[in-house]
PDB file of N, CA and C in Angstrom:
ATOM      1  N   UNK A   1      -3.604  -2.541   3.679  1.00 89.00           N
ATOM      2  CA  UNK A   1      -3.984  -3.644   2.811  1.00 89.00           C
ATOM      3  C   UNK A   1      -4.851  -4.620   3.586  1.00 89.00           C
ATOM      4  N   UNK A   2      -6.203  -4.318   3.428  1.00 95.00           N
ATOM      5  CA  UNK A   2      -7.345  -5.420   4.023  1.00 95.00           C
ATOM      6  C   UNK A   2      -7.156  -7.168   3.183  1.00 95.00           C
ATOM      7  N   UNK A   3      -7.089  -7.863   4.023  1.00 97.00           N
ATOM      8  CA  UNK A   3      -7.629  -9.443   3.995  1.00 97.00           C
ATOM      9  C   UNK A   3      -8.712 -10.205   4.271  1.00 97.00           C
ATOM     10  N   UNK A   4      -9.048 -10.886   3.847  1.00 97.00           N
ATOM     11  CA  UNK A   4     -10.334 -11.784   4.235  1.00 97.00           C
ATOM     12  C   UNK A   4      -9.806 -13.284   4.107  1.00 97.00           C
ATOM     13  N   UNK A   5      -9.645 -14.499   4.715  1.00 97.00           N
ATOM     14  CA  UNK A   5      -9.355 -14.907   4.674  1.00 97.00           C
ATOM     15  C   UNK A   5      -9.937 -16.272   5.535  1.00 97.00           C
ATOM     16  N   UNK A   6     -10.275 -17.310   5.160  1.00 96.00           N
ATOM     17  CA  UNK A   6     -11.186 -19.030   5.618  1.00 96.00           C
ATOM     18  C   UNK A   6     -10.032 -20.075   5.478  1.00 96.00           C
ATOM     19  N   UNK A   7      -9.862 -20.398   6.297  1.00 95.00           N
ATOM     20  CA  UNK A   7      -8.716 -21.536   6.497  1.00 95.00           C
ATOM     21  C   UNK A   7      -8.422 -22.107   7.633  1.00 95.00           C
ATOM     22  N   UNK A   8      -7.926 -22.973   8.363  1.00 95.00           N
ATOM     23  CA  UNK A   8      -7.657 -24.177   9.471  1.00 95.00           C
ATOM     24  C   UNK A   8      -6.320 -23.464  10.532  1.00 95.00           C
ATOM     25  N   UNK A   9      -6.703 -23.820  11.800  1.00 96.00           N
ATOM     26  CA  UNK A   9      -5.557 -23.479  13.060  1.00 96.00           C
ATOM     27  C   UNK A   9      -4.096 -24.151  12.186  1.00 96.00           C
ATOM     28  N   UNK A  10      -3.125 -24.024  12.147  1.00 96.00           N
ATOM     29  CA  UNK A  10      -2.744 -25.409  11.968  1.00 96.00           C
ATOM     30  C   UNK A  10      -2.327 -25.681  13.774  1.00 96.00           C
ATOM     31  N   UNK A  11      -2.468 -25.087  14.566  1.00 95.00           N
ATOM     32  CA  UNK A  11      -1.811 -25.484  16.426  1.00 95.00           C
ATOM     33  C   UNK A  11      -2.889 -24.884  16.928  1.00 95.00           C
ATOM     34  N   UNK A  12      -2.943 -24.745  18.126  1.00 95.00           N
ATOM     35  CA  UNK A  12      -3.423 -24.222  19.345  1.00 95.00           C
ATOM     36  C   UNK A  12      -2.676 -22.427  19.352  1.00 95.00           C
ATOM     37  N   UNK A  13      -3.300 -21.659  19.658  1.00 95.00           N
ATOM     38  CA  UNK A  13      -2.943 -19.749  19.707  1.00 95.00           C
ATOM     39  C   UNK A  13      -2.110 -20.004  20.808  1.00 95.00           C
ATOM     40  N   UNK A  14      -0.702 -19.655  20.550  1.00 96.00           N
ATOM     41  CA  UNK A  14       0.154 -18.941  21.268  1.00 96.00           C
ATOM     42  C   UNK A  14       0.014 -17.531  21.892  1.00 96.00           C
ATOM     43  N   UNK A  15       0.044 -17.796  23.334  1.00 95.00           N
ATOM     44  CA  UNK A  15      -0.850 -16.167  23.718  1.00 95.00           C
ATOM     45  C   UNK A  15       0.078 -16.113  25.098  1.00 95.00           C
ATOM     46  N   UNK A  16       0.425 -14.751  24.944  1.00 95.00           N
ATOM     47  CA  UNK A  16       1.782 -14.517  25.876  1.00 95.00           C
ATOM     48  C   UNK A  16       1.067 -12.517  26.110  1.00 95.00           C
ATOM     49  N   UNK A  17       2.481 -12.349  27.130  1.00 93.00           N
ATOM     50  CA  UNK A  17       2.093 -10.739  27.273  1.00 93.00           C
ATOM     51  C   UNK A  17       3.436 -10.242  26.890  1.00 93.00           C
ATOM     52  N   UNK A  18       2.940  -9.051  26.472  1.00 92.00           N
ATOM     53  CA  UNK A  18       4.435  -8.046  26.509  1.00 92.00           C
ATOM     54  C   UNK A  18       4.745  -7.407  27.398  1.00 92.00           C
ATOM     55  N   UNK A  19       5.837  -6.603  27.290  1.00 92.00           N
ATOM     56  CA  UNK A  19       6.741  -6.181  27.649  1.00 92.00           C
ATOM     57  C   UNK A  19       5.242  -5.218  29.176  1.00 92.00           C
ATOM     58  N   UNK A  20       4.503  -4.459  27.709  1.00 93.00           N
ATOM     59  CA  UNK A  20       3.689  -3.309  28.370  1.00 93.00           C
ATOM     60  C   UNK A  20       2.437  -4.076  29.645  1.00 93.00           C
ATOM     61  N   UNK A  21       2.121  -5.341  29.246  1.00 91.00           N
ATOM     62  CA  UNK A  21       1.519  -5.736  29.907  1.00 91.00           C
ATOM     63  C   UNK A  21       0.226  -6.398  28.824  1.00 91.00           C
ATOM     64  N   UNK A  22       0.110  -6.157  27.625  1.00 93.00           N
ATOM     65  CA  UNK A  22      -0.453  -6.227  26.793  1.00 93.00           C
ATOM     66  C   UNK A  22      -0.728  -8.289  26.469  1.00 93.00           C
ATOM     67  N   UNK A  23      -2.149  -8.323  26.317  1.00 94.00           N
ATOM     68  CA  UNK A  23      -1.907 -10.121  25.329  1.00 94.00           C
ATOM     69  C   UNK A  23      -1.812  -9.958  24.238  1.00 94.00           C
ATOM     70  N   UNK A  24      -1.107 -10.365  23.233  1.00 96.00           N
ATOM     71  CA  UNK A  24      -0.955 -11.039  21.962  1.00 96.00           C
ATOM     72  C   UNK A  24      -0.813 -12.422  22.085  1.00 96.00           C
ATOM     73  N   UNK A  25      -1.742 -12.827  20.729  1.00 97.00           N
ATOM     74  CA  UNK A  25      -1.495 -14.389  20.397  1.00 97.00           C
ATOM     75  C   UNK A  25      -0.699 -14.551  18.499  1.00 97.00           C
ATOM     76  N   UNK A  26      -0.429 -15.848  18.425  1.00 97.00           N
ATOM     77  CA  UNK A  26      -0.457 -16.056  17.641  1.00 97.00           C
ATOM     78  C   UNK A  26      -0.127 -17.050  16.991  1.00 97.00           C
ATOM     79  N   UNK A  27      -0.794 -17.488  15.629  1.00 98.00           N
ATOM     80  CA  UNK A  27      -0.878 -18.774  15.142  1.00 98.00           C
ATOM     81  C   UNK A  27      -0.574 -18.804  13.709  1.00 98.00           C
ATOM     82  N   UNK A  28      -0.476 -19.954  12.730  1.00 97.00           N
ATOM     83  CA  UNK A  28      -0.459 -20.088  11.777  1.00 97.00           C
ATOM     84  C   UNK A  28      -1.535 -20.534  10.879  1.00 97.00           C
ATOM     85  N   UNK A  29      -2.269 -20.249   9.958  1.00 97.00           N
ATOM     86  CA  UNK A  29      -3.411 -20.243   9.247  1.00 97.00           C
ATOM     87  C   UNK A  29      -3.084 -20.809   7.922  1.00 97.00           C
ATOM     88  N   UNK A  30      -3.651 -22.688   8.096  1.00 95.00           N
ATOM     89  CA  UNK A  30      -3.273 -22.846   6.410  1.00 95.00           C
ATOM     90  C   UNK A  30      -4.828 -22.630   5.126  1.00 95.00           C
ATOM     91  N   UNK A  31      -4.547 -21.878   4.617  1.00 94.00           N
ATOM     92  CA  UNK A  31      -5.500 -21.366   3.374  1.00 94.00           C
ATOM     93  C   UNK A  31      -5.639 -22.551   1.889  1.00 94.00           C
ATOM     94  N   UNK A  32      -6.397 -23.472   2.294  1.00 89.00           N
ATOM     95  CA  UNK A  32      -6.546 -24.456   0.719  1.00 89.00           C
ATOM     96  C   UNK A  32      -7.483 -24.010  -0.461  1.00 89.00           C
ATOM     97  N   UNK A  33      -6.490 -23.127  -1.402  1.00 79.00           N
ATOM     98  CA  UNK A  33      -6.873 -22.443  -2.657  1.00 79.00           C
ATOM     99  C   UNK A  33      -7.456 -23.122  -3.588  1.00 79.00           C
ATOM    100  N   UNK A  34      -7.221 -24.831  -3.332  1.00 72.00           N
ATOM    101  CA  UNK A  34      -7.367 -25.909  -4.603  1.00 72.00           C
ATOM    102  C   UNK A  34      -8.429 -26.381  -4.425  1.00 72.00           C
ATOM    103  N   UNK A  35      -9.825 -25.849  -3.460  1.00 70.00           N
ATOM    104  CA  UNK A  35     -10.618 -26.862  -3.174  1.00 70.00           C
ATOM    105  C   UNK A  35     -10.732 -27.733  -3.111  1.00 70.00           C
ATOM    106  N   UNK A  36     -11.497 -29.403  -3.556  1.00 73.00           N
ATOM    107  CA  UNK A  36     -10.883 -30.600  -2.962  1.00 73.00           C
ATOM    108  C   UNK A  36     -10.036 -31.000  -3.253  1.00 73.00           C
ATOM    109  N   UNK A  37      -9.204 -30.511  -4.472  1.00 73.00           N
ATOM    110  CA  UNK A  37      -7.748 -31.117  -4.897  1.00 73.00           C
ATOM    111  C   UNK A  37      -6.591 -30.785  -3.935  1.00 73.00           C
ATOM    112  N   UNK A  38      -6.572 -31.955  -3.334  1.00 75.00           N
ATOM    113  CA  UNK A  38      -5.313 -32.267  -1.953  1.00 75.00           C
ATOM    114  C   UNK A  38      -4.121 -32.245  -2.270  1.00 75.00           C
ATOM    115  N   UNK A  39      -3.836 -32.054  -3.919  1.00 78.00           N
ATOM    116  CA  UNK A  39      -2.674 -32.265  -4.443  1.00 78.00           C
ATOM    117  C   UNK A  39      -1.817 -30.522  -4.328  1.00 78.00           C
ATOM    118  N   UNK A  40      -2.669 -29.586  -4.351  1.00 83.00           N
ATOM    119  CA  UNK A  40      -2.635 -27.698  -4.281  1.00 83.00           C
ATOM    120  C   UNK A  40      -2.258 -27.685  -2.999  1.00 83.00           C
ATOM    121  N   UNK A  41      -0.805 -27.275  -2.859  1.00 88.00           N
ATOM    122  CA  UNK A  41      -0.646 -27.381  -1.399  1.00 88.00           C
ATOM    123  C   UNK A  41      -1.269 -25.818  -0.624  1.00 88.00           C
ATOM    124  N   UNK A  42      -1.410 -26.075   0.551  1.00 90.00           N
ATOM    125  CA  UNK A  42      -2.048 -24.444   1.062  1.00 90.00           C
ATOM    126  C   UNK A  42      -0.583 -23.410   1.408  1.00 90.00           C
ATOM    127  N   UNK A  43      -1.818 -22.425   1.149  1.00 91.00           N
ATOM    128  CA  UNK A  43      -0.879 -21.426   1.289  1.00 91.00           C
ATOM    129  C   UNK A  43      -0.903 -20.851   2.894  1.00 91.00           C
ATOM    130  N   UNK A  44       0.262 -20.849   3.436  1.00 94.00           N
ATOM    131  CA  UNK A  44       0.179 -20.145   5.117  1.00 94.00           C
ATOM    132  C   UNK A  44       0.222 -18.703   5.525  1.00 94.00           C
ATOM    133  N   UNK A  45      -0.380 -18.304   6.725  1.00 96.00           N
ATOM    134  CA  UNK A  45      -0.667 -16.384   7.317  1.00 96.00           C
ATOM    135  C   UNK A  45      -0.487 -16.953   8.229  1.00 96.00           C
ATOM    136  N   UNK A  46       0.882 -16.257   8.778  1.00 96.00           N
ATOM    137  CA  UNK A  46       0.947 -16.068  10.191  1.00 96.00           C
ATOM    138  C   UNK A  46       0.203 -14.824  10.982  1.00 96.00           C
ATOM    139  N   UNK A  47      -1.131 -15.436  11.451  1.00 98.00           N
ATOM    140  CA  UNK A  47      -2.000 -14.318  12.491  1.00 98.00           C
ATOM    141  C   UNK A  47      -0.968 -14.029  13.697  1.00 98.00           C
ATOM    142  N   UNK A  48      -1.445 -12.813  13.744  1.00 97.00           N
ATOM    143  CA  UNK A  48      -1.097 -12.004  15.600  1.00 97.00           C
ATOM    144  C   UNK A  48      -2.443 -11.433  16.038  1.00 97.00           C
ATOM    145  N   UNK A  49      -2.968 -11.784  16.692  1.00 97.00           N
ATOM    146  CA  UNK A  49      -4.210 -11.239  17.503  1.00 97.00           C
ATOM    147  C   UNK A  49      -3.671 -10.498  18.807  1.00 97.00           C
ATOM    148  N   UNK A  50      -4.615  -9.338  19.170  1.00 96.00           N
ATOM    149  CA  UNK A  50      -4.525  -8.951  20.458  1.00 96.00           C
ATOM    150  C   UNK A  50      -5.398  -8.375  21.558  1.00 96.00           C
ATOM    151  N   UNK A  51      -5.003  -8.403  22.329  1.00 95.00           N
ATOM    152  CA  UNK A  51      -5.994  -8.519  24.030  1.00 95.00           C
ATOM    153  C   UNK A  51      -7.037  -9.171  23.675  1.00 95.00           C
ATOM    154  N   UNK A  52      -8.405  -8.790  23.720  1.00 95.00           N
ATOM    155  CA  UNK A  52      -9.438  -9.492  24.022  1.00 95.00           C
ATOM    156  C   UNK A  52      -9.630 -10.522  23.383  1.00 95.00           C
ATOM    157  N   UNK A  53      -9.402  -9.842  21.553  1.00 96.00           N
ATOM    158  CA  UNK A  53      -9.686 -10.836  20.645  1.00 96.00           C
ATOM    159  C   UNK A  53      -8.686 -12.228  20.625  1.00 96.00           C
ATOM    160  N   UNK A  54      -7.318 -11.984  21.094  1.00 96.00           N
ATOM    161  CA  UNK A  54      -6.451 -12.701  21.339  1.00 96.00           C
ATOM    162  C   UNK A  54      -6.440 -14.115  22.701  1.00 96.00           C
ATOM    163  N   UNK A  55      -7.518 -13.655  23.769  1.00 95.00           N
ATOM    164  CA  UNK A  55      -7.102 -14.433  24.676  1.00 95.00           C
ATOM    165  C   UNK A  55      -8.868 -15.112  24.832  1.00 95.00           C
ATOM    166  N   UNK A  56      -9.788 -14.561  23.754  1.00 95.00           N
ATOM    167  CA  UNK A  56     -11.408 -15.114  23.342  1.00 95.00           C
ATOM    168  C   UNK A  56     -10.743 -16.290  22.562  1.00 95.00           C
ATOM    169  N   UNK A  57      -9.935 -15.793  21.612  1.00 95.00           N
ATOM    170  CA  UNK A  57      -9.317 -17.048  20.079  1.00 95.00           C
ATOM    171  C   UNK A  57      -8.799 -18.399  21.301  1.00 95.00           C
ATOM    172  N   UNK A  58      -7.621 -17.737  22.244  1.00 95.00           N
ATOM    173  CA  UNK A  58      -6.778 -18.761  22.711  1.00 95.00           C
ATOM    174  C   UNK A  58      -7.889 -19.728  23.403  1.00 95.00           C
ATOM    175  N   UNK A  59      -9.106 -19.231  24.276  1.00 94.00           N
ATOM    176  CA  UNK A  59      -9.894 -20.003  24.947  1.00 94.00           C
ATOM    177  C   UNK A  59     -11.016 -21.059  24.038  1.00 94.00           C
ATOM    178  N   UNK A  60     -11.134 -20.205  23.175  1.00 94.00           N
ATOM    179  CA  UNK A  60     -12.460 -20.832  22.325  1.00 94.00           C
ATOM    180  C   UNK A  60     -11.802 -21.639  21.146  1.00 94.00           C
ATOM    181  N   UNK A  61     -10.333 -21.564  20.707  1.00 95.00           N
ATOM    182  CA  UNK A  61     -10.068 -22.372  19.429  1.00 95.00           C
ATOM    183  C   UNK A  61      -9.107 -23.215  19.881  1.00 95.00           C
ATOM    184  N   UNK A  62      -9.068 -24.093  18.762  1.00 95.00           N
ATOM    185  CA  UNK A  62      -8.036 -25.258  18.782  1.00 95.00           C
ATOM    186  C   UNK A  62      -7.056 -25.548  17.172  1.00 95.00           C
ATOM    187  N   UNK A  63      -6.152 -25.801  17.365  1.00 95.00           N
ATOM    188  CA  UNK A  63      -5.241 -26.769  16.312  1.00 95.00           C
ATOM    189  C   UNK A  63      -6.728 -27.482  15.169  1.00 95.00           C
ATOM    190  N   UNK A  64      -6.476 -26.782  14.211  1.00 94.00           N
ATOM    191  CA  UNK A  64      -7.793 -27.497  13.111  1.00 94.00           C
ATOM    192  C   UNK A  64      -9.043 -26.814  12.511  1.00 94.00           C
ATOM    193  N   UNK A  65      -9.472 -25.899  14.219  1.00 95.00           N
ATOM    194  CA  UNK A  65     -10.548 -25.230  13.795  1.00 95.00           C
ATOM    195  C   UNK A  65     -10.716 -24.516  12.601  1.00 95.00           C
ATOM    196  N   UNK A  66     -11.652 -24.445  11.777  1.00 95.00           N
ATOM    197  CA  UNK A  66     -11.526 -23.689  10.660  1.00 95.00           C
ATOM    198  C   UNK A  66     -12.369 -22.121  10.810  1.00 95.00           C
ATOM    199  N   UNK A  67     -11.542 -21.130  10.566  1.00 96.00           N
ATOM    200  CA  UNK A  67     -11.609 -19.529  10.568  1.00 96.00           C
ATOM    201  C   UNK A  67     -11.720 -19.075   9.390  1.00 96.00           C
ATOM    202  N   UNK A  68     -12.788 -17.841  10.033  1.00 97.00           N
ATOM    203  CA  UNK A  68     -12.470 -17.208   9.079  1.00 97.00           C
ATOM    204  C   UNK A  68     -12.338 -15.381   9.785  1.00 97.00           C
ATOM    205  N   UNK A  69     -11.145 -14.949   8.986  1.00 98.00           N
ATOM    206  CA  UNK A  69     -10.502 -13.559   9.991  1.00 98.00           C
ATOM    207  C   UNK A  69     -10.291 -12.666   8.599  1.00 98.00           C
ATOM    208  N   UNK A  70     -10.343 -11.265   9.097  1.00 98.00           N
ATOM    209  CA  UNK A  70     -10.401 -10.315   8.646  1.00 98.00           C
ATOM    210  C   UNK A  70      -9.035  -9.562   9.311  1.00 98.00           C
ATOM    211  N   UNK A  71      -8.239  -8.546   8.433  1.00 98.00           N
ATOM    212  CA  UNK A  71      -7.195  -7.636   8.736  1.00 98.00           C
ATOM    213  C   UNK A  71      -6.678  -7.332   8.021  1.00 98.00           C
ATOM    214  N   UNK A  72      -5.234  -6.611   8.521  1.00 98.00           N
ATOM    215  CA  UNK A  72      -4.731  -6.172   7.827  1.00 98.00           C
ATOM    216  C   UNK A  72      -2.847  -7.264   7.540  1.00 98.00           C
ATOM    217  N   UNK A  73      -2.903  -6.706   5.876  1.00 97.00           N
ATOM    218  CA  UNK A  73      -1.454  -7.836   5.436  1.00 97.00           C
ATOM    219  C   UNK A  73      -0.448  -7.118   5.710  1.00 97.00           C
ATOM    220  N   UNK A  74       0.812  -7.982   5.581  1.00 96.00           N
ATOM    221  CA  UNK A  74       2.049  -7.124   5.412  1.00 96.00           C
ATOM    222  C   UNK A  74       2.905  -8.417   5.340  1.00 96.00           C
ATOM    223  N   UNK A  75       4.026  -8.094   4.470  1.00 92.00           N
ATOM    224  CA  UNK A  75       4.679  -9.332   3.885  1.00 92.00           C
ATOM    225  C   UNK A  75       6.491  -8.674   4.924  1.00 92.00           C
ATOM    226  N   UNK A  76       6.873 -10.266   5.499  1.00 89.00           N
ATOM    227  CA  UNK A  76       8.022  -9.922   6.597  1.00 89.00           C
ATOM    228  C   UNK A  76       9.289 -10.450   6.277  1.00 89.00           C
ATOM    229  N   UNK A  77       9.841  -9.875   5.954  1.00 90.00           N
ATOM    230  CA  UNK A  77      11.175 -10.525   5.849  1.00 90.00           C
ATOM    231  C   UNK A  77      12.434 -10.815   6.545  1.00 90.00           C
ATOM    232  N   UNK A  78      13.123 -12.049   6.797  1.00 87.00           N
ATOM    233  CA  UNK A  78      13.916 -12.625   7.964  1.00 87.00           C
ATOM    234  C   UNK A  78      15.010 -13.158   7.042  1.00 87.00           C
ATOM    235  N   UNK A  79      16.399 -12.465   7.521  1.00 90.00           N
ATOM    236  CA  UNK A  79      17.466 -13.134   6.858  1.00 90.00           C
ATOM    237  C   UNK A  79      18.016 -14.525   7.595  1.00 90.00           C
ATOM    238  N   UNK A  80      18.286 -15.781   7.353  1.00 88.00           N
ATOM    239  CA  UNK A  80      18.402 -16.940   7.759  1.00 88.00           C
ATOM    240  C   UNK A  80      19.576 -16.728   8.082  1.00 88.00           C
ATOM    241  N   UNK A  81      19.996 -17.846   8.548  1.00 91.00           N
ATOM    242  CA  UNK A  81      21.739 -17.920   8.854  1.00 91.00           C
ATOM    243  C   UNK A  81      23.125 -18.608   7.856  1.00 91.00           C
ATOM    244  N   UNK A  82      22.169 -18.674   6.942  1.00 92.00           N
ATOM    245  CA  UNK A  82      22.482 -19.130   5.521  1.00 92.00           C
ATOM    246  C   UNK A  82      23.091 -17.703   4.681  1.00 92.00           C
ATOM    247  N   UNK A  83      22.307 -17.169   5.165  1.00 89.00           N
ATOM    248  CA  UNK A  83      22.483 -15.701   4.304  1.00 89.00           C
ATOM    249  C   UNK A  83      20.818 -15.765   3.149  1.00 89.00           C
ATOM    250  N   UNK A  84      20.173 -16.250   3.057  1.00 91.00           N
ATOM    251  CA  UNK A  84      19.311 -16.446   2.525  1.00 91.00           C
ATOM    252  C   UNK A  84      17.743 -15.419   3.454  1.00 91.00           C
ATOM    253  N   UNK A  85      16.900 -14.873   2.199  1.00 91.00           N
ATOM    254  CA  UNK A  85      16.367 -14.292   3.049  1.00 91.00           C
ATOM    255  C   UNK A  85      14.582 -14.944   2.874  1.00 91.00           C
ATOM    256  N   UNK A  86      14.043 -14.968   3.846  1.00 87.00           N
ATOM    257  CA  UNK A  86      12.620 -15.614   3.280  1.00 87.00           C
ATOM    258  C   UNK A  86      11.593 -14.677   3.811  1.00 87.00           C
ATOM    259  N   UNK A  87      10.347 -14.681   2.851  1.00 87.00           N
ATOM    260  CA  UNK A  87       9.211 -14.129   3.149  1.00 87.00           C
ATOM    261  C   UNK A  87       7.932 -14.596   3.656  1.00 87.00           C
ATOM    262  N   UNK A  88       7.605 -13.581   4.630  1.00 88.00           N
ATOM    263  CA  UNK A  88       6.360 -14.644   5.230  1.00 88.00           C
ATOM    264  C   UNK A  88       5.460 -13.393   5.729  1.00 88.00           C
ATOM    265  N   UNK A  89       4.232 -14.193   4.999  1.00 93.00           N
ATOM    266  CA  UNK A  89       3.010 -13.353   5.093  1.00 93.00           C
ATOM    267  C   UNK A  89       2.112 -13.032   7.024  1.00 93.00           C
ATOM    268  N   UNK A  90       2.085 -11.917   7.303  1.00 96.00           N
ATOM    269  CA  UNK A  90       1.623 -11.679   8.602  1.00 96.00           C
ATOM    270  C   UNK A  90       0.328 -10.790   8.139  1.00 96.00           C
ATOM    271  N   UNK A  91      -1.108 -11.166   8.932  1.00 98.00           N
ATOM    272  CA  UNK A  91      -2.068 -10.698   9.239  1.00 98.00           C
ATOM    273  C   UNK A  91      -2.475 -10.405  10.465  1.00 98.00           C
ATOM    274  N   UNK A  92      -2.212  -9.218  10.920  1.00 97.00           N
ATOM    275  CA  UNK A  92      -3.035  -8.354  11.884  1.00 97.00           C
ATOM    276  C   UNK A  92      -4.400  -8.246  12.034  1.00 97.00           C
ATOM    277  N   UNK A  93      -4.861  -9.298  12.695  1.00 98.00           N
ATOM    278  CA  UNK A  93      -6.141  -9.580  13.084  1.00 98.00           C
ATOM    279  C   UNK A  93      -7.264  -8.721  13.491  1.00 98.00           C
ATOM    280  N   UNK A  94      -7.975  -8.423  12.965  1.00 97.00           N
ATOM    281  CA  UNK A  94      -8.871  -7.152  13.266  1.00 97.00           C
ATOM    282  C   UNK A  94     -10.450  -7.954  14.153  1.00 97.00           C
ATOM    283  N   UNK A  95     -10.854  -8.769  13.239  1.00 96.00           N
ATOM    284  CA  UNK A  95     -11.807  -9.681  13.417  1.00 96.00           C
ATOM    285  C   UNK A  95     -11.700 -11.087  13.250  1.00 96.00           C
ATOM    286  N   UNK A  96     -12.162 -12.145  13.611  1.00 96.00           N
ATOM    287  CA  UNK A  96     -12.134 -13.601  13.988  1.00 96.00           C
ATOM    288  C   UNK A  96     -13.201 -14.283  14.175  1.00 96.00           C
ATOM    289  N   UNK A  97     -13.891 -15.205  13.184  1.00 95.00           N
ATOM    290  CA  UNK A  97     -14.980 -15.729  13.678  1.00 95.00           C
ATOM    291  C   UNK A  97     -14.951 -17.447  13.436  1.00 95.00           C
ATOM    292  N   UNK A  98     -15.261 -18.683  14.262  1.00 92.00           N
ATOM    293  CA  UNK A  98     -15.313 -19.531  13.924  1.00 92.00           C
ATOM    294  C   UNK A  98     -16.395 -20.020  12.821  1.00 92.00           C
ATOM    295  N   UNK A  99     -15.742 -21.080  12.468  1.00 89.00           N
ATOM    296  CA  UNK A  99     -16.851 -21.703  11.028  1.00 89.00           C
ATOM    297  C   UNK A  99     -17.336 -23.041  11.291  1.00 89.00           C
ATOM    298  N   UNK A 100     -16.419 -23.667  12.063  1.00 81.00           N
ATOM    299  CA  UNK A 100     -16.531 -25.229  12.205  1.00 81.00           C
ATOM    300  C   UNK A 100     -15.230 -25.295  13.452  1.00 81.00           C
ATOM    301  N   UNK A 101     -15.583 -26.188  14.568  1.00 77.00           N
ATOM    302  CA  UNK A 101     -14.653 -26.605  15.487  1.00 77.00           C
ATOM    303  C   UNK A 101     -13.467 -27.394  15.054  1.00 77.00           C
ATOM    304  N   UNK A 102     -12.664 -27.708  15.906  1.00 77.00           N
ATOM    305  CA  UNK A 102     -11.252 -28.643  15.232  1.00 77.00           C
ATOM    306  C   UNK A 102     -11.444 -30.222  14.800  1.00 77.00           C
ATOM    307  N   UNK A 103     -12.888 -30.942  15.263  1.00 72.00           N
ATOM    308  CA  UNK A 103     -13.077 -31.794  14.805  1.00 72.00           C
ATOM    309  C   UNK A 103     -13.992 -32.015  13.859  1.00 72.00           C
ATOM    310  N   UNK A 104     -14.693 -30.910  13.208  1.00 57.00           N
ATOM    311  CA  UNK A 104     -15.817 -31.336  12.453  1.00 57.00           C
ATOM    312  C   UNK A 104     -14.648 -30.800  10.659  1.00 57.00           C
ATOM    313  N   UNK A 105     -14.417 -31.864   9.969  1.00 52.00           N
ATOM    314  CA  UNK A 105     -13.827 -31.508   8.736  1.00 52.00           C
ATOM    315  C   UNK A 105     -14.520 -31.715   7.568  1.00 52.00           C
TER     316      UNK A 105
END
């Protein structure tokens, strides 16, 4: 399931290694569907980027910048400690390109 997707850092890329030796990053992406109506709250994608593209994002972006990324979806589900279970959208980052830096809005 391909995505396309233009929307704001909401932080700075979390970029760590695994186990294998591998970088992954990753961040949260808020998507404003309502155009200027501020009242449409956005909708959030938690990105995972990796190696190159992952540690290019962590150097070159910031908390704000506005993206726009290409990949693949998949919807994740986490049971709380409530017993309650919630869903949250993850995109596997294929491509990444900036649109505007974290201060130009």
């Amino acid at each position: 399931n391909e995505i396309s997707l233009v929307g704001r850092l909401g932080s700075d890329i979390n970029l760590r290694n695994t186990a294998a030796g591998k970088f992954v990053g990753s961040v949260n992406l808020a998507v404003n569907s309502g155009g200027n109506n501020r009242d449409v709250p956005a909708t959030w994608y938690r990105l995972v980027l990796w190696e190159e593209l992952a540690e290019r994002a962590h150097n070159q972006l910031a908390k704000g910048s506005l993206v726009w990324v290409r990949g693949n979806i998949s919807v994740k589900t986490q049971e709380l400690p409530d017993g309650l279970k919630r869903q949250s959208m993850e995109v596997s980052v294929r491509e990444l390109h900036m649109v505007a830096p974290s201060n130009q809005r």
